[in-house]
């Protein structure tokens, strides 16, 4: 089992030897988040707790069909 504190930086997760060896997918995912500068500051707690990082979801005027924002499917 791997325990990671919420304020652990994404950069540290991506660089961790044990994560790379035993939880490779997590290390690879952390390494693909944002940019090196952001990964040097961003925490895993903040990444998981942030508002859905979805361009469609975050778009205010809801031009996109997003069920998370309660949009109803448009019938053809
Ligand atoms: C340019 C850019 C590109 C990005 N690209 C990606 C990407 O490709 N993939 C991706 O997944 N993310 C991406 N992100 C989002 C980024 O990963 C998050 O902004 C970052 O991880 C948030 O972590 P933070 O520590 O800065 O949290 P904060 O921004 O400080 O917090 C985010 C939210 O989480 C809450 N929070 C923070 N820590 C905790 C905690 N320990 N317990 C409970 N609540 C908490 C805060 O109150 C806030 O509501 C990108 C961000 C930027 C700026």
Short mmCIF file of C-alpha atoms and ligand atoms in Angstrom, two decimals:
data_model
loop_
_atom_site.label_atom_id
_atom_site.label_comp_id
_atom_site.label_asym_id
_atom_site.label_seq_id
_atom_site.Cartn_x
_atom_site.Cartn_y
_atom_site.Cartn_z
CA UNK A 1 0.00 0.00 0.00
CA UNK A 2 1.21 3.52 -0.79
CA UNK A 3 0.24 6.47 1.44
CA UNK A 4 0.72 9.97 -0.04
CA UNK A 5 0.13 13.11 2.01
CA UNK A 6 -2.27 15.65 0.48
CA UNK A 7 0.37 18.38 0.32
CA UNK A 8 2.83 16.20 -1.61
CA UNK A 9 3.87 18.01 -4.78
CA UNK A 10 3.11 16.39 -8.14
CA UNK A 11 6.80 16.78 -9.07
CA UNK A 12 7.82 14.68 -6.05
CA UNK A 13 5.33 11.96 -6.92
CA UNK A 14 6.60 11.88 -10.52
CA UNK A 15 10.23 11.68 -9.32
CA UNK A 16 9.70 9.18 -6.51
CA UNK A 17 11.66 5.94 -6.98
CA UNK A 18 9.13 3.78 -5.16
CA UNK A 19 6.16 5.31 -7.07
CA UNK A 20 7.97 4.82 -10.40
CA UNK A 21 8.87 1.23 -9.51
CA UNK A 22 5.66 -0.02 -7.89
CA UNK A 23 2.96 2.49 -8.92
CA UNK A 24 4.27 3.38 -12.38
CA UNK A 25 0.96 4.62 -13.76
CA UNK A 26 0.68 7.16 -10.94
CA UNK A 27 4.18 8.47 -11.58
CA UNK A 28 3.49 8.72 -15.30
CA UNK A 29 0.16 10.51 -14.69
CA UNK A 30 1.74 13.00 -12.27
CA UNK A 31 4.46 13.71 -14.83
CA UNK A 32 1.86 14.59 -17.48
CA UNK A 33 -0.02 17.16 -15.41
CA UNK A 34 0.45 20.76 -16.48
CA UNK A 35 4.00 22.13 -16.74
CA UNK A 36 7.20 21.58 -14.70
CA UNK A 37 6.66 24.89 -12.91
CA UNK A 38 3.08 24.01 -11.98
CA UNK A 39 4.10 20.48 -10.89
CA UNK A 40 6.73 22.04 -8.61
CA UNK A 41 3.92 23.80 -6.72
CA UNK A 42 0.76 21.80 -7.28
CA UNK A 43 -0.15 19.30 -4.60
CA UNK A 44 -1.95 16.02 -5.10
CA UNK A 45 -4.61 17.12 -2.59
CA UNK A 46 -5.25 20.25 -4.62
CA UNK A 47 -5.28 18.33 -7.89
CA UNK A 48 -7.92 15.94 -6.61
CA UNK A 49 -9.99 18.59 -4.85
CA UNK A 50 -9.94 21.19 -7.65
CA UNK A 51 -13.07 21.94 -9.61
CA UNK A 52 -13.38 19.49 -12.53
CA UNK A 53 -10.54 20.38 -14.82
CA UNK A 54 -12.72 20.17 -17.89
CA UNK A 55 -12.78 22.90 -20.51
CA UNK A 56 -16.39 22.17 -21.41
CA UNK A 57 -17.48 22.03 -17.76
CA UNK A 58 -15.60 25.21 -16.87
CA UNK A 59 -16.96 27.13 -19.87
CA UNK A 60 -19.48 29.57 -18.27
CA UNK A 61 -22.05 30.10 -21.03
CA UNK A 62 -22.67 26.37 -21.44
CA UNK A 63 -22.48 26.29 -25.20
CA UNK A 64 -21.36 22.71 -24.81
CA UNK A 65 -23.56 19.80 -23.89
CA UNK A 66 -22.32 18.97 -20.38
CA UNK A 67 -24.48 16.65 -18.24
CA UNK A 68 -22.40 17.67 -15.20
CA UNK A 69 -23.89 21.13 -15.57
CA UNK A 70 -27.34 19.68 -15.87
CA UNK A 71 -27.64 20.11 -19.63
CA UNK A 72 -30.30 17.81 -21.11
CA UNK A 73 -29.45 15.75 -24.20
CA UNK A 74 -30.79 17.48 -27.32
CA UNK A 75 -33.03 15.01 -29.21
CA UNK A 76 -32.29 14.89 -32.99
C1 LIG B 1 -1.34 25.92 -16.56
C2 LIG B 1 -2.01 24.80 -15.81
C3 LIG B 1 -2.17 23.59 -16.42
C4 LIG B 1 -2.77 22.53 -15.74
N1 LIG B 1 -2.85 21.32 -16.36
C5 LIG B 1 -3.41 20.30 -15.67
C6 LIG B 1 -3.48 19.01 -16.26
O1 LIG B 1 -3.00 18.77 -17.37
N2 LIG B 1 -4.06 18.02 -15.55
C7 LIG B 1 -4.56 18.23 -14.30
O2 LIG B 1 -5.07 17.27 -13.69
N3 LIG B 1 -4.50 19.44 -13.71
C8 LIG B 1 -3.93 20.46 -14.38
N4 LIG B 1 -3.86 21.67 -13.79
C9 LIG B 1 -4.44 21.87 -12.48
C10 LIG B 1 -3.41 21.70 -11.41
O3 LIG B 1 -2.98 20.40 -11.36
C11 LIG B 1 -4.08 22.07 -10.12
O4 LIG B 1 -4.33 23.44 -10.23
C12 LIG B 1 -3.19 21.82 -8.91
O5 LIG B 1 -2.91 20.47 -8.78
C13 LIG B 1 -3.90 22.28 -7.69
O6 LIG B 1 -3.09 22.00 -6.59
P1 LIG B 1 -2.75 23.13 -5.55
O7 LIG B 1 -1.95 22.48 -4.50
O8 LIG B 1 -2.22 24.32 -6.22
O9 LIG B 1 -4.22 23.37 -5.00
P2 LIG B 1 -5.03 24.72 -4.89
O10 LIG B 1 -5.20 25.33 -6.21
O11 LIG B 1 -4.46 25.50 -3.78
O12 LIG B 1 -6.45 24.12 -4.42
C14 LIG B 1 -7.37 23.61 -5.36
C15 LIG B 1 -8.66 23.33 -4.59
O13 LIG B 1 -8.46 22.22 -3.74
C16 LIG B 1 -8.67 22.56 -2.37
N5 LIG B 1 -7.59 21.88 -1.64
C17 LIG B 1 -6.27 22.01 -1.85
N6 LIG B 1 -5.58 21.19 -1.06
C18 LIG B 1 -6.51 20.51 -0.33
C19 LIG B 1 -6.45 19.53 0.69
N7 LIG B 1 -5.28 19.08 1.13
N8 LIG B 1 -7.61 19.07 1.21
C20 LIG B 1 -8.81 19.53 0.79
N9 LIG B 1 -8.94 20.48 -0.15
C21 LIG B 1 -7.80 20.95 -0.71
C22 LIG B 1 -8.54 24.07 -2.32
O14 LIG B 1 -9.29 24.60 -1.27
C23 LIG B 1 -9.11 24.46 -3.68
O15 LIG B 1 -10.50 24.46 -3.65
C24 LIG B 1 -3.25 22.74 -14.43
C25 LIG B 1 -3.12 23.98 -13.82
C26 LIG B 1 -2.50 24.99 -14.50
C27 LIG B 1 -2.33 26.32 -13.82
#
